[in-house]
Amino acid sequence: MREIQVREITAAVERLCQEANYFLGEDIIGALQKGLQEEISPLGKDVFRQLLENAQLAREERMPLCQDTGTVVLFIDLGQDVRLVGGDFNRAINEGVRRGYLGGFLRNSIVDDPLGGRVNTGDNTPAIVHLRLVPGEKVKLVLAPKGGGSENMSAVRMLAPAQGAAGLTDFVVETVCHAGANPCPPVVVGVGLGGNFEEVALLAKRALLRPLGRPHPQHFYADLEKEMLEKINRSGIGPQGFGGRFTALAVHLETAPCHIASLPAAVNMNCHAARHAQVEL
Amino acid sequence: MKLKRLQAPLSDRDMEQLNTGDAVLISGIIFTARDAAHKKMMELLKSGQALPIDLAGQVIYYVGPAPARPGQVIGSAGPTTSGRMDFYTPALLEHGVKALIGKGGRSRAVRHALQKFKGVYLATTGGAGALLAKRILAAEIVAYPELGPEAIRRLVVEDFPAIVINDSHGRDLYEEGRKNYAK
């Protein structure tokens, strides 16, 4: 049994909040450079130029890439041989968020009561935490700040198994096209397939954590990802919806076993940034 | 694509020369407002009370900026989704607002009001908040400080870049762009 002090969790969360908001992944920078070269629309090309310049500025000046520094979504893989000591685990996580946002000049975007006062909590807490128990004695934290504009364009649909791959593709393309310019295209599209009502949404969110350009390990699903990306990019929506070839940078699909009666599907929309940062303790 | 320079606040004449697809650089004074500030202004308008800012000729930028570091004017300051303000926008146009800056499509009612009251809807790059902050030379809270990032701020901007989505003649870049590039 390995003991980990919860204050180590606080420190890690604080750092990850800032890293994820200041530093754009190299995989995404590569995709933006490709877009800059290949986009045929002049307005679209200029969007790529601006996003690349924005990433450089954010990195150099430690400014958030986007003013919407998001809801903190934290994926934790907790080794079952770890014993957390020195305080309340959930409190330690939220203390890390508080320090990360206040100390890092990140925007507080959480309100306390959805229909009540909608009063800002003032420190961007609470985080949304997804905890998995895994073998071993390590703790892996993946922190993904999620912006509201793209989250609002996301959708879950309970398809019939008979609708199959074609039904899934229609749903995904329709969701992205309906979103238009709202989620700040070029987007990264997280797709969940299988599981049940709540699990499929989580699969779609986890799909956003995959490095850009890495296809699904199964050929069938990798081909489906490619087909959906091509269809989305034939829509003409383009960067920021100004018209163009690059509406999405990637479609990532994650799957899970499901009920004989069901084919749950979910689309979690993300802007180009697909922000996340991780650490293993 | 034509590049046009605008000095804010704006006039009806400025509106006439702007066309969907134009790239503009705005200099001068603009005001920030998003969901909560719109709701408060609407309540004042409904009860016939004075607004905290004079809307005539003004540009409203839908943004909730990140906090400034010491020595900075403002933190990251890119656009938020405009559609959420659709409920309020026709009334603001009626009271003299000339331009709105945000991202994403507008309702039919807003597009109609832009024509009727001679206004334009502009988009700036969502996700380029750090870059856009550099075009803001001064920022000052002028109303609703209790709303934090949603307070109304008076910004002095220089060469603030935007694209005309809906002009005052009824055109829409989101529709036209999609048609031009769809395969």
PDB file of N, CA, C and O in Angstrom, chain A residues 22 40-43 50-51 53-54 57 61-67 105-108 149 177 180-182 184 234-237 240-245 272, chain B residues 1 34 64-70 72 76-79 81 103-105 124-131 133-134 149 163 165 173-174 177-178 181-183:
ATOM      1  N   TYR A  22      -2.886  27.364 -20.873  1.00  0.00           N
ATOM      2  CA  TYR A  22      -1.873  28.217 -21.527  1.00  0.00           C
ATOM      3  C   TYR A  22      -1.247  27.559 -22.763  1.00  0.00           C
ATOM      4  O   TYR A  22      -0.810  28.259 -23.666  1.00  0.00           O
ATOM      5  N   ILE A  40      -8.524  26.456 -48.614  1.00  0.00           N
ATOM      6  CA  ILE A  40      -8.587  27.230 -49.859  1.00  0.00           C
ATOM      7  C   ILE A  40      -9.340  28.552 -49.690  1.00  0.00           C
ATOM      8  O   ILE A  40      -9.234  29.439 -50.526  1.00  0.00           O
ATOM      9  N   SER A  41     -10.103  28.678 -48.621  1.00  0.00           N
ATOM     10  CA  SER A  41     -10.836  29.926 -48.431  1.00  0.00           C
ATOM     11  C   SER A  41      -9.924  30.968 -47.776  1.00  0.00           C
ATOM     12  O   SER A  41      -9.250  30.676 -46.790  1.00  0.00           O
ATOM     13  N   PRO A  42      -9.859  32.181 -48.344  1.00  0.00           N
ATOM     14  CA  PRO A  42      -8.964  33.214 -47.786  1.00  0.00           C
ATOM     15  C   PRO A  42      -9.309  33.578 -46.345  1.00  0.00           C
ATOM     16  O   PRO A  42      -8.414  33.702 -45.506  1.00  0.00           O
ATOM     17  N   LEU A  43     -10.603  33.706 -46.038  1.00  0.00           N
ATOM     18  CA  LEU A  43     -10.989  34.027 -44.655  1.00  0.00           C
ATOM     19  C   LEU A  43     -10.618  32.869 -43.731  1.00  0.00           C
ATOM     20  O   LEU A  43     -10.187  33.069 -42.600  1.00  0.00           O
ATOM     21  N   GLN A  50      -4.431  33.214 -37.333  1.00  0.00           N
ATOM     22  CA  GLN A  50      -4.723  33.817 -36.036  1.00  0.00           C
ATOM     23  C   GLN A  50      -4.629  32.803 -34.898  1.00  0.00           C
ATOM     24  O   GLN A  50      -4.115  33.115 -33.822  1.00  0.00           O
ATOM     25  N   LEU A  51      -5.117  31.593 -35.141  1.00  0.00           N
ATOM     26  CA  LEU A  51      -5.090  30.585 -34.069  1.00  0.00           C
ATOM     27  C   LEU A  51      -3.659  30.174 -33.735  1.00  0.00           C
ATOM     28  O   LEU A  51      -3.324  29.934 -32.569  1.00  0.00           O
ATOM     29  N   GLU A  53      -0.983  32.126 -34.143  1.00  0.00           N
ATOM     30  CA  GLU A  53      -0.389  33.273 -33.455  1.00  0.00           C
ATOM     31  C   GLU A  53      -0.896  33.340 -32.011  1.00  0.00           C
ATOM     32  O   GLU A  53      -0.151  33.640 -31.071  1.00  0.00           O
ATOM     33  N   ASN A  54      -2.183  33.041 -31.850  1.00  0.00           N
ATOM     34  CA  ASN A  54      -2.790  33.036 -30.518  1.00  0.00           C
ATOM     35  C   ASN A  54      -2.092  32.016 -29.599  1.00  0.00           C
ATOM     36  O   ASN A  54      -1.800  32.312 -28.439  1.00  0.00           O
ATOM     37  N   LEU A  57       1.324  33.357 -28.540  1.00  0.00           N
ATOM     38  CA  LEU A  57       1.181  34.425 -27.551  1.00  0.00           C
ATOM     39  C   LEU A  57       0.820  33.866 -26.176  1.00  0.00           C
ATOM     40  O   LEU A  57       1.376  34.278 -25.154  1.00  0.00           O
ATOM     41  N   GLU A  61       3.255  34.408 -23.014  1.00  0.00           N
ATOM     42  CA  GLU A  61       2.838  35.350 -21.970  1.00  0.00           C
ATOM     43  C   GLU A  61       2.031  34.687 -20.862  1.00  0.00           C
ATOM     44  O   GLU A  61       1.489  35.372 -20.000  1.00  0.00           O
ATOM     45  N   ARG A  62       1.907  33.356 -20.918  1.00  0.00           N
ATOM     46  CA  ARG A  62       1.090  32.635 -19.947  1.00  0.00           C
ATOM     47  C   ARG A  62      -0.289  33.282 -19.800  1.00  0.00           C
ATOM     48  O   ARG A  62      -0.736  33.650 -18.720  1.00  0.00           O
ATOM     49  N   MET A  63      -0.915  33.441 -20.958  1.00  0.00           N
ATOM     50  CA  MET A  63      -2.310  33.914 -21.005  1.00  0.00           C
ATOM     51  C   MET A  63      -3.150  32.721 -21.426  1.00  0.00           C
ATOM     52  O   MET A  63      -2.693  31.893 -22.211  1.00  0.00           O
ATOM     53  N   PRO A  64      -4.390  32.617 -20.940  1.00  0.00           N
ATOM     54  CA  PRO A  64      -5.215  31.513 -21.427  1.00  0.00           C
ATOM     55  C   PRO A  64      -5.458  31.631 -22.935  1.00  0.00           C
ATOM     56  O   PRO A  64      -5.629  32.738 -23.452  1.00  0.00           O
ATOM     57  N   LEU A  65      -5.450  30.490 -23.622  1.00  0.00           N
ATOM     58  CA  LEU A  65      -5.698  30.444 -25.067  1.00  0.00           C
ATOM     59  C   LEU A  65      -7.030  31.099 -25.395  1.00  0.00           C
ATOM     60  O   LEU A  65      -7.185  31.747 -26.422  1.00  0.00           O
ATOM     61  N   CYS A  66      -8.001  30.887 -24.499  1.00  0.00           N
ATOM     62  CA  CYS A  66      -9.353  31.399 -24.692  1.00  0.00           C
ATOM     63  C   CYS A  66      -9.808  31.986 -23.364  1.00  0.00           C
ATOM     64  O   CYS A  66      -9.442  31.473 -22.304  1.00  0.00           O
ATOM     65  N   GLN A  67     -10.611  33.056 -23.428  1.00  0.00           N
ATOM     66  CA  GLN A  67     -11.137  33.635 -22.182  1.00  0.00           C
ATOM     67  C   GLN A  67     -12.055  32.658 -21.459  1.00  0.00           C
ATOM     68  O   GLN A  67     -12.181  32.715 -20.248  1.00  0.00           O
ATOM     69  N   PHE A 105      -4.812  33.635 -13.141  1.00  0.00           N
ATOM     70  CA  PHE A 105      -5.569  34.650 -13.889  1.00  0.00           C
ATOM     71  C   PHE A 105      -6.457  33.995 -14.950  1.00  0.00           C
ATOM     72  O   PHE A 105      -6.499  34.402 -16.102  1.00  0.00           O
ATOM     73  N   LEU A 106      -7.129  32.934 -14.513  1.00  0.00           N
ATOM     74  CA  LEU A 106      -8.068  32.233 -15.388  1.00  0.00           C
ATOM     75  C   LEU A 106      -9.476  32.669 -14.997  1.00  0.00           C
ATOM     76  O   LEU A 106      -9.730  33.024 -13.847  1.00  0.00           O
ATOM     77  N   ARG A 107     -10.393  32.646 -15.950  1.00  0.00           N
ATOM     78  CA  ARG A 107     -11.735  33.158 -15.685  1.00  0.00           C
ATOM     79  C   ARG A 107     -12.562  32.163 -14.857  1.00  0.00           C
ATOM     80  O   ARG A 107     -12.520  30.964 -15.126  1.00  0.00           O
ATOM     81  N   ASN A 108     -13.310  32.678 -13.930  1.00  0.00           N
ATOM     82  CA  ASN A 108     -14.238  31.844 -13.161  1.00  0.00           C
ATOM     83  C   ASN A 108     -15.571  31.803 -13.897  1.00  0.00           C
ATOM     84  O   ASN A 108     -16.221  32.830 -14.060  1.00  0.00           O
ATOM     85  N   GLY A 149     -19.275  27.179 -25.014  1.00  0.00           N
ATOM     86  CA  GLY A 149     -19.811  27.372 -26.360  1.00  0.00           C
ATOM     87  C   GLY A 149     -19.891  26.081 -27.145  1.00  0.00           C
ATOM     88  O   GLY A 149     -20.900  25.797 -27.818  1.00  0.00           O
ATOM     89  N   CYS A 177     -23.111  19.982 -38.321  1.00  0.00           N
ATOM     90  CA  CYS A 177     -23.629  20.980 -39.267  1.00  0.00           C
ATOM     91  C   CYS A 177     -24.623  21.911 -38.594  1.00  0.00           C
ATOM     92  O   CYS A 177     -24.630  23.112 -38.846  1.00  0.00           O
ATOM     93  N   GLY A 180     -22.919  24.630 -36.721  1.00  0.00           N
ATOM     94  CA  GLY A 180     -22.404  25.712 -37.569  1.00  0.00           C
ATOM     95  C   GLY A 180     -21.192  26.389 -36.962  1.00  0.00           C
ATOM     96  O   GLY A 180     -20.216  25.738 -36.587  1.00  0.00           O
ATOM     97  N   ALA A 181     -21.256  27.715 -36.842  1.00  0.00           N
ATOM     98  CA  ALA A 181     -20.114  28.499 -36.356  1.00  0.00           C
ATOM     99  C   ALA A 181     -20.052  28.548 -34.831  1.00  0.00           C
ATOM    100  O   ALA A 181     -19.054  28.996 -34.273  1.00  0.00           O
ATOM    101  N   ASN A 182     -21.105  28.104 -34.149  1.00  0.00           N
ATOM    102  CA  ASN A 182     -21.158  28.269 -32.688  1.00  0.00           C
ATOM    103  C   ASN A 182     -19.987  27.666 -31.912  1.00  0.00           C
ATOM    104  O   ASN A 182     -19.489  28.290 -30.990  1.00  0.00           O
ATOM    105  N   CYS A 184     -16.953  27.307 -32.591  1.00  0.00           N
ATOM    106  CA  CYS A 184     -15.642  27.806 -33.033  1.00  0.00           C
ATOM    107  C   CYS A 184     -14.890  26.802 -33.912  1.00  0.00           C
ATOM    108  O   CYS A 184     -13.790  26.373 -33.569  1.00  0.00           O
ATOM    109  N   ARG A 234     -17.033  18.245 -46.076  1.00  0.00           N
ATOM    110  CA  ARG A 234     -17.698  18.579 -47.349  1.00  0.00           C
ATOM    111  C   ARG A 234     -18.840  19.582 -47.135  1.00  0.00           C
ATOM    112  O   ARG A 234     -19.424  20.070 -48.087  1.00  0.00           O
ATOM    113  N   SER A 235     -19.158  19.868 -45.861  1.00  0.00           N
ATOM    114  CA  SER A 235     -20.304  20.753 -45.565  1.00  0.00           C
ATOM    115  C   SER A 235     -20.077  22.179 -46.036  1.00  0.00           C
ATOM    116  O   SER A 235     -21.026  22.910 -46.285  1.00  0.00           O
ATOM    117  N   GLY A 236     -18.793  22.585 -46.115  1.00  0.00           N
ATOM    118  CA  GLY A 236     -18.493  23.961 -46.528  1.00  0.00           C
ATOM    119  C   GLY A 236     -18.498  24.963 -45.394  1.00  0.00           C
ATOM    120  O   GLY A 236     -18.193  26.138 -45.615  1.00  0.00           O
ATOM    121  N   ILE A 237     -18.837  24.531 -44.164  1.00  0.00           N
ATOM    122  CA  ILE A 237     -18.912  25.478 -43.033  1.00  0.00           C
ATOM    123  C   ILE A 237     -17.585  26.211 -42.854  1.00  0.00           C
ATOM    124  O   ILE A 237     -17.549  27.440 -42.778  1.00  0.00           O
ATOM    125  N   GLN A 240     -14.376  28.893 -38.441  1.00  0.00           N
ATOM    126  CA  GLN A 240     -15.262  29.911 -37.853  1.00  0.00           C
ATOM    127  C   GLN A 240     -16.601  30.049 -38.594  1.00  0.00           C
ATOM    128  O   GLN A 240     -17.317  31.027 -38.399  1.00  0.00           O
ATOM    129  N   GLY A 241     -16.895  29.106 -39.488  1.00  0.00           N
ATOM    130  CA  GLY A 241     -18.148  29.176 -40.232  1.00  0.00           C
ATOM    131  C   GLY A 241     -18.118  30.157 -41.384  1.00  0.00           C
ATOM    132  O   GLY A 241     -19.146  30.422 -42.012  1.00  0.00           O
ATOM    133  N   PHE A 242     -16.921  30.691 -41.698  1.00  0.00           N
ATOM    134  CA  PHE A 242     -16.801  31.690 -42.778  1.00  0.00           C
ATOM    135  C   PHE A 242     -16.829  31.051 -44.163  1.00  0.00           C
ATOM    136  O   PHE A 242     -16.734  31.741 -45.176  1.00  0.00           O
ATOM    137  N   GLY A 243     -16.916  29.727 -44.222  1.00  0.00           N
ATOM    138  CA  GLY A 243     -16.860  29.000 -45.491  1.00  0.00           C
ATOM    139  C   GLY A 243     -15.467  28.449 -45.700  1.00  0.00           C
ATOM    140  O   GLY A 243     -14.477  29.155 -45.498  1.00  0.00           O
ATOM    141  N   GLY A 244     -15.391  27.156 -46.080  1.00  0.00           N
ATOM    142  CA  GLY A 244     -14.079  26.566 -46.315  1.00  0.00           C
ATOM    143  C   GLY A 244     -14.112  25.066 -46.180  1.00  0.00           C
ATOM    144  O   GLY A 244     -15.169  24.458 -45.987  1.00  0.00           O
ATOM    145  N   ARG A 245     -12.921  24.456 -46.308  1.00  0.00           N
ATOM    146  CA  ARG A 245     -12.807  22.994 -46.317  1.00  0.00           C
ATOM    147  C   ARG A 245     -12.574  22.396 -44.943  1.00  0.00           C
ATOM    148  O   ARG A 245     -12.852  21.233 -44.714  1.00  0.00           O
ATOM    149  N   HIS A 272     -11.058  23.978 -31.583  1.00  0.00           N
ATOM    150  CA  HIS A 272      -9.792  23.419 -32.062  1.00  0.00           C
ATOM    151  C   HIS A 272      -8.877  22.985 -30.920  1.00  0.00           C
ATOM    152  O   HIS A 272      -8.033  22.116 -31.088  1.00  0.00           O
TER     153      HIS A 272
ATOM    154  N   MET B   1     -12.621  39.777 -50.683  1.00  0.00           N
ATOM    155  CA  MET B   1     -12.568  40.282 -49.304  1.00  0.00           C
ATOM    156  C   MET B   1     -11.974  41.681 -49.308  1.00  0.00           C
ATOM    157  O   MET B   1     -10.886  41.915 -49.786  1.00  0.00           O
ATOM    158  N   ARG B  34     -22.655  40.507 -22.057  1.00  0.00           N
ATOM    159  CA  ARG B  34     -23.080  39.157 -22.432  1.00  0.00           C
ATOM    160  C   ARG B  34     -24.346  38.817 -21.651  1.00  0.00           C
ATOM    161  O   ARG B  34     -25.073  39.745 -21.286  1.00  0.00           O
ATOM    162  N   GLY B  64     -16.710  37.841 -22.133  1.00  0.00           N
ATOM    163  CA  GLY B  64     -16.462  37.831 -20.688  1.00  0.00           C
ATOM    164  C   GLY B  64     -14.979  37.580 -20.523  1.00  0.00           C
ATOM    165  O   GLY B  64     -14.537  36.434 -20.523  1.00  0.00           O
ATOM    166  N   PRO B  65     -14.185  38.641 -20.428  1.00  0.00           N
ATOM    167  CA  PRO B  65     -12.728  38.464 -20.476  1.00  0.00           C
ATOM    168  C   PRO B  65     -12.167  37.723 -19.269  1.00  0.00           C
ATOM    169  O   PRO B  65     -12.766  37.722 -18.192  1.00  0.00           O
ATOM    170  N   ALA B  66     -11.015  37.121 -19.470  1.00  0.00           N
ATOM    171  CA  ALA B  66     -10.261  36.546 -18.350  1.00  0.00           C
ATOM    172  C   ALA B  66      -9.628  37.712 -17.588  1.00  0.00           C
ATOM    173  O   ALA B  66      -9.406  38.783 -18.155  1.00  0.00           O
ATOM    174  N   PRO B  67      -9.336  37.506 -16.287  1.00  0.00           N
ATOM    175  CA  PRO B  67      -8.744  38.613 -15.519  1.00  0.00           C
ATOM    176  C   PRO B  67      -7.352  38.989 -16.038  1.00  0.00           C
ATOM    177  O   PRO B  67      -6.628  38.138 -16.556  1.00  0.00           O
ATOM    178  N   ALA B  68      -7.023  40.273 -15.890  1.00  0.00           N
ATOM    179  CA  ALA B  68      -5.714  40.757 -16.330  1.00  0.00           C
ATOM    180  C   ALA B  68      -4.654  40.387 -15.302  1.00  0.00           C
ATOM    181  O   ALA B  68      -4.903  40.423 -14.101  1.00  0.00           O
ATOM    182  N   ARG B  69      -3.484  40.023 -15.782  1.00  0.00           N
ATOM    183  CA  ARG B  69      -2.335  39.911 -14.887  1.00  0.00           C
ATOM    184  C   ARG B  69      -1.902  41.320 -14.506  1.00  0.00           C
ATOM    185  O   ARG B  69      -2.188  42.268 -15.249  1.00  0.00           O
ATOM    186  N   PRO B  70      -1.177  41.490 -13.392  1.00  0.00           N
ATOM    187  CA  PRO B  70      -0.683  42.828 -13.061  1.00  0.00           C
ATOM    188  C   PRO B  70       0.097  43.408 -14.250  1.00  0.00           C
ATOM    189  O   PRO B  70       0.913  42.710 -14.849  1.00  0.00           O
ATOM    190  N   GLN B  72      -1.174  44.132 -17.136  1.00  0.00           N
ATOM    191  CA  GLN B  72      -1.922  43.919 -18.387  1.00  0.00           C
ATOM    192  C   GLN B  72      -3.180  44.780 -18.384  1.00  0.00           C
ATOM    193  O   GLN B  72      -3.721  45.074 -17.317  1.00  0.00           O
ATOM    194  N   SER B  76      -7.310  37.356 -21.657  1.00  0.00           N
ATOM    195  CA  SER B  76      -7.826  36.869 -22.942  1.00  0.00           C
ATOM    196  C   SER B  76      -9.262  37.352 -23.132  1.00  0.00           C
ATOM    197  O   SER B  76     -10.042  37.365 -22.192  1.00  0.00           O
ATOM    198  N   ALA B  77      -9.579  37.752 -24.354  1.00  0.00           N
ATOM    199  CA  ALA B  77     -10.869  38.419 -24.583  1.00  0.00           C
ATOM    200  C   ALA B  77     -11.421  38.116 -25.970  1.00  0.00           C
ATOM    201  O   ALA B  77     -11.553  38.998 -26.806  1.00  0.00           O
ATOM    202  N   GLY B  78     -11.740  36.857 -26.206  1.00  0.00           N
ATOM    203  CA  GLY B  78     -12.364  36.466 -27.471  1.00  0.00           C
ATOM    204  C   GLY B  78     -13.883  36.446 -27.340  1.00  0.00           C
ATOM    205  O   GLY B  78     -14.428  36.617 -26.251  1.00  0.00           O
ATOM    206  N   PRO B  79     -14.574  36.217 -28.455  1.00  0.00           N
ATOM    207  CA  PRO B  79     -16.039  36.299 -28.472  1.00  0.00           C
ATOM    208  C   PRO B  79     -16.720  35.087 -27.851  1.00  0.00           C
ATOM    209  O   PRO B  79     -16.186  33.988 -27.890  1.00  0.00           O
ATOM    210  N   THR B  81     -20.622  32.903 -27.767  1.00  0.00           N
ATOM    211  CA  THR B  81     -21.663  32.565 -28.746  1.00  0.00           C
ATOM    212  C   THR B  81     -22.793  33.601 -28.720  1.00  0.00           C
ATOM    213  O   THR B  81     -23.408  33.838 -27.681  1.00  0.00           O
ATOM    214  N   LYS B 103     -19.738  35.458 -32.130  1.00  0.00           N
ATOM    215  CA  LYS B 103     -19.480  34.351 -33.059  1.00  0.00           C
ATOM    216  C   LYS B 103     -20.712  33.474 -33.094  1.00  0.00           C
ATOM    217  O   LYS B 103     -21.421  33.340 -32.102  1.00  0.00           O
ATOM    218  N   GLY B 104     -20.961  32.889 -34.271  1.00  0.00           N
ATOM    219  CA  GLY B 104     -22.094  31.986 -34.422  1.00  0.00           C
ATOM    220  C   GLY B 104     -23.330  32.689 -34.955  1.00  0.00           C
ATOM    221  O   GLY B 104     -23.441  33.919 -34.898  1.00  0.00           O
ATOM    222  N   GLY B 105     -24.271  31.887 -35.464  1.00  0.00           N
ATOM    223  CA  GLY B 105     -25.434  32.401 -36.188  1.00  0.00           C
ATOM    224  C   GLY B 105     -26.424  33.171 -35.332  1.00  0.00           C
ATOM    225  O   GLY B 105     -26.494  32.968 -34.124  1.00  0.00           O
ATOM    226  N   THR B 124     -15.718  37.700 -34.749  1.00  0.00           N
ATOM    227  CA  THR B 124     -14.275  37.694 -34.613  1.00  0.00           C
ATOM    228  C   THR B 124     -13.877  36.285 -34.192  1.00  0.00           C
ATOM    229  O   THR B 124     -14.740  35.460 -33.890  1.00  0.00           O
ATOM    230  N   THR B 125     -12.590  35.976 -34.227  1.00  0.00           N
ATOM    231  CA  THR B 125     -12.185  34.574 -34.129  1.00  0.00           C
ATOM    232  C   THR B 125     -12.338  33.995 -32.732  1.00  0.00           C
ATOM    233  O   THR B 125     -11.627  34.396 -31.808  1.00  0.00           O
ATOM    234  N   GLY B 126     -13.274  33.052 -32.586  1.00  0.00           N
ATOM    235  CA  GLY B 126     -13.454  32.325 -31.333  1.00  0.00           C
ATOM    236  C   GLY B 126     -12.242  31.450 -31.099  1.00  0.00           C
ATOM    237  O   GLY B 126     -11.831  30.725 -31.992  1.00  0.00           O
ATOM    238  N   GLY B 127     -11.676  31.543 -29.919  1.00  0.00           N
ATOM    239  CA  GLY B 127     -10.477  30.753 -29.623  1.00  0.00           C
ATOM    240  C   GLY B 127      -9.187  31.525 -29.819  1.00  0.00           C
ATOM    241  O   GLY B 127      -8.107  30.969 -29.672  1.00  0.00           O
ATOM    242  N   ALA B 128      -9.304  32.831 -30.141  1.00  0.00           N
ATOM    243  CA  ALA B 128      -8.102  33.659 -30.304  1.00  0.00           C
ATOM    244  C   ALA B 128      -8.092  34.781 -29.255  1.00  0.00           C
ATOM    245  O   ALA B 128      -7.717  35.913 -29.526  1.00  0.00           O
ATOM    246  N   GLY B 129      -8.502  34.426 -28.041  1.00  0.00           N
ATOM    247  CA  GLY B 129      -8.668  35.428 -26.979  1.00  0.00           C
ATOM    248  C   GLY B 129      -7.395  36.150 -26.586  1.00  0.00           C
ATOM    249  O   GLY B 129      -7.424  37.347 -26.257  1.00  0.00           O
ATOM    250  N   ALA B 130      -6.255  35.447 -26.618  1.00  0.00           N
ATOM    251  CA  ALA B 130      -4.991  36.083 -26.242  1.00  0.00           C
ATOM    252  C   ALA B 130      -4.602  37.110 -27.305  1.00  0.00           C
ATOM    253  O   ALA B 130      -4.185  38.234 -27.000  1.00  0.00           O
ATOM    254  N   LEU B 131      -4.777  36.715 -28.553  1.00  0.00           N
ATOM    255  CA  LEU B 131      -4.457  37.603 -29.680  1.00  0.00           C
ATOM    256  C   LEU B 131      -5.347  38.851 -29.675  1.00  0.00           C
ATOM    257  O   LEU B 131      -4.867  39.982 -29.845  1.00  0.00           O
ATOM    258  N   ALA B 133      -6.911  40.216 -27.197  1.00  0.00           N
ATOM    259  CA  ALA B 133      -6.649  41.078 -26.034  1.00  0.00           C
ATOM    260  C   ALA B 133      -5.605  42.137 -26.368  1.00  0.00           C
ATOM    261  O   ALA B 133      -5.611  43.239 -25.815  1.00  0.00           O
ATOM    262  N   LYS B 134      -4.701  41.812 -27.291  1.00  0.00           N
ATOM    263  CA  LYS B 134      -3.619  42.748 -27.661  1.00  0.00           C
ATOM    264  C   LYS B 134      -4.142  43.955 -28.425  1.00  0.00           C
ATOM    265  O   LYS B 134      -3.428  44.950 -28.590  1.00  0.00           O
ATOM    266  N   PRO B 149     -16.864  38.654 -14.670  1.00  0.00           N
ATOM    267  CA  PRO B 149     -16.538  38.666 -16.104  1.00  0.00           C
ATOM    268  C   PRO B 149     -17.700  39.165 -16.971  1.00  0.00           C
ATOM    269  O   PRO B 149     -17.485  39.569 -18.106  1.00  0.00           O
ATOM    270  N   ILE B 163     -15.132  40.195 -39.038  1.00  0.00           N
ATOM    271  CA  ILE B 163     -15.660  39.903 -40.377  1.00  0.00           C
ATOM    272  C   ILE B 163     -17.156  40.221 -40.361  1.00  0.00           C
ATOM    273  O   ILE B 163     -17.845  39.874 -39.405  1.00  0.00           O
ATOM    274  N   ILE B 165     -20.675  39.397 -40.902  1.00  0.00           N
ATOM    275  CA  ILE B 165     -21.502  38.206 -41.160  1.00  0.00           C
ATOM    276  C   ILE B 165     -22.832  38.657 -41.780  1.00  0.00           C
ATOM    277  O   ILE B 165     -23.175  38.280 -42.893  1.00  0.00           O
ATOM    278  N   LEU B 173     -23.131  35.742 -44.209  1.00  0.00           N
ATOM    279  CA  LEU B 173     -21.911  35.038 -44.613  1.00  0.00           C
ATOM    280  C   LEU B 173     -21.958  33.551 -44.253  1.00  0.00           C
ATOM    281  O   LEU B 173     -21.403  32.720 -44.974  1.00  0.00           O
ATOM    282  N   TYR B 174     -22.603  33.211 -43.139  1.00  0.00           N
ATOM    283  CA  TYR B 174     -22.640  31.791 -42.759  1.00  0.00           C
ATOM    284  C   TYR B 174     -23.361  30.963 -43.822  1.00  0.00           C
ATOM    285  O   TYR B 174     -22.969  29.837 -44.111  1.00  0.00           O
ATOM    286  N   GLY B 177     -21.056  31.388 -47.248  1.00  0.00           N
ATOM    287  CA  GLY B 177     -19.783  30.669 -47.147  1.00  0.00           C
ATOM    288  C   GLY B 177     -19.986  29.174 -47.321  1.00  0.00           C
ATOM    289  O   GLY B 177     -19.255  28.499 -48.039  1.00  0.00           O
ATOM    290  N   ARG B 178     -21.021  28.663 -46.660  1.00  0.00           N
ATOM    291  CA  ARG B 178     -21.300  27.239 -46.727  1.00  0.00           C
ATOM    292  C   ARG B 178     -21.620  26.825 -48.163  1.00  0.00           C
ATOM    293  O   ARG B 178     -21.137  25.815 -48.660  1.00  0.00           O
ATOM    294  N   TYR B 181     -18.486  26.733 -50.517  1.00  0.00           N
ATOM    295  CA  TYR B 181     -17.441  25.729 -50.318  1.00  0.00           C
ATOM    296  C   TYR B 181     -17.960  24.308 -50.142  1.00  0.00           C
ATOM    297  O   TYR B 181     -17.170  23.385 -49.999  1.00  0.00           O
ATOM    298  N   ALA B 182     -19.283  24.123 -50.130  1.00  0.00           N
ATOM    299  CA  ALA B 182     -19.829  22.765 -49.987  1.00  0.00           C
ATOM    300  C   ALA B 182     -19.484  21.951 -51.229  1.00  0.00           C
ATOM    301  O   ALA B 182     -19.434  22.487 -52.342  1.00  0.00           O
ATOM    302  N   LYS B 183     -19.220  20.653 -51.026  1.00  0.00           N
ATOM    303  CA  LYS B 183     -18.910  19.786 -52.172  1.00  0.00           C
ATOM    304  C   LYS B 183     -19.956  18.680 -52.272  1.00  0.00           C
ATOM    305  O   LYS B 183     -20.387  18.159 -51.269  1.00  0.00           O
TER     306      LYS B 183
END
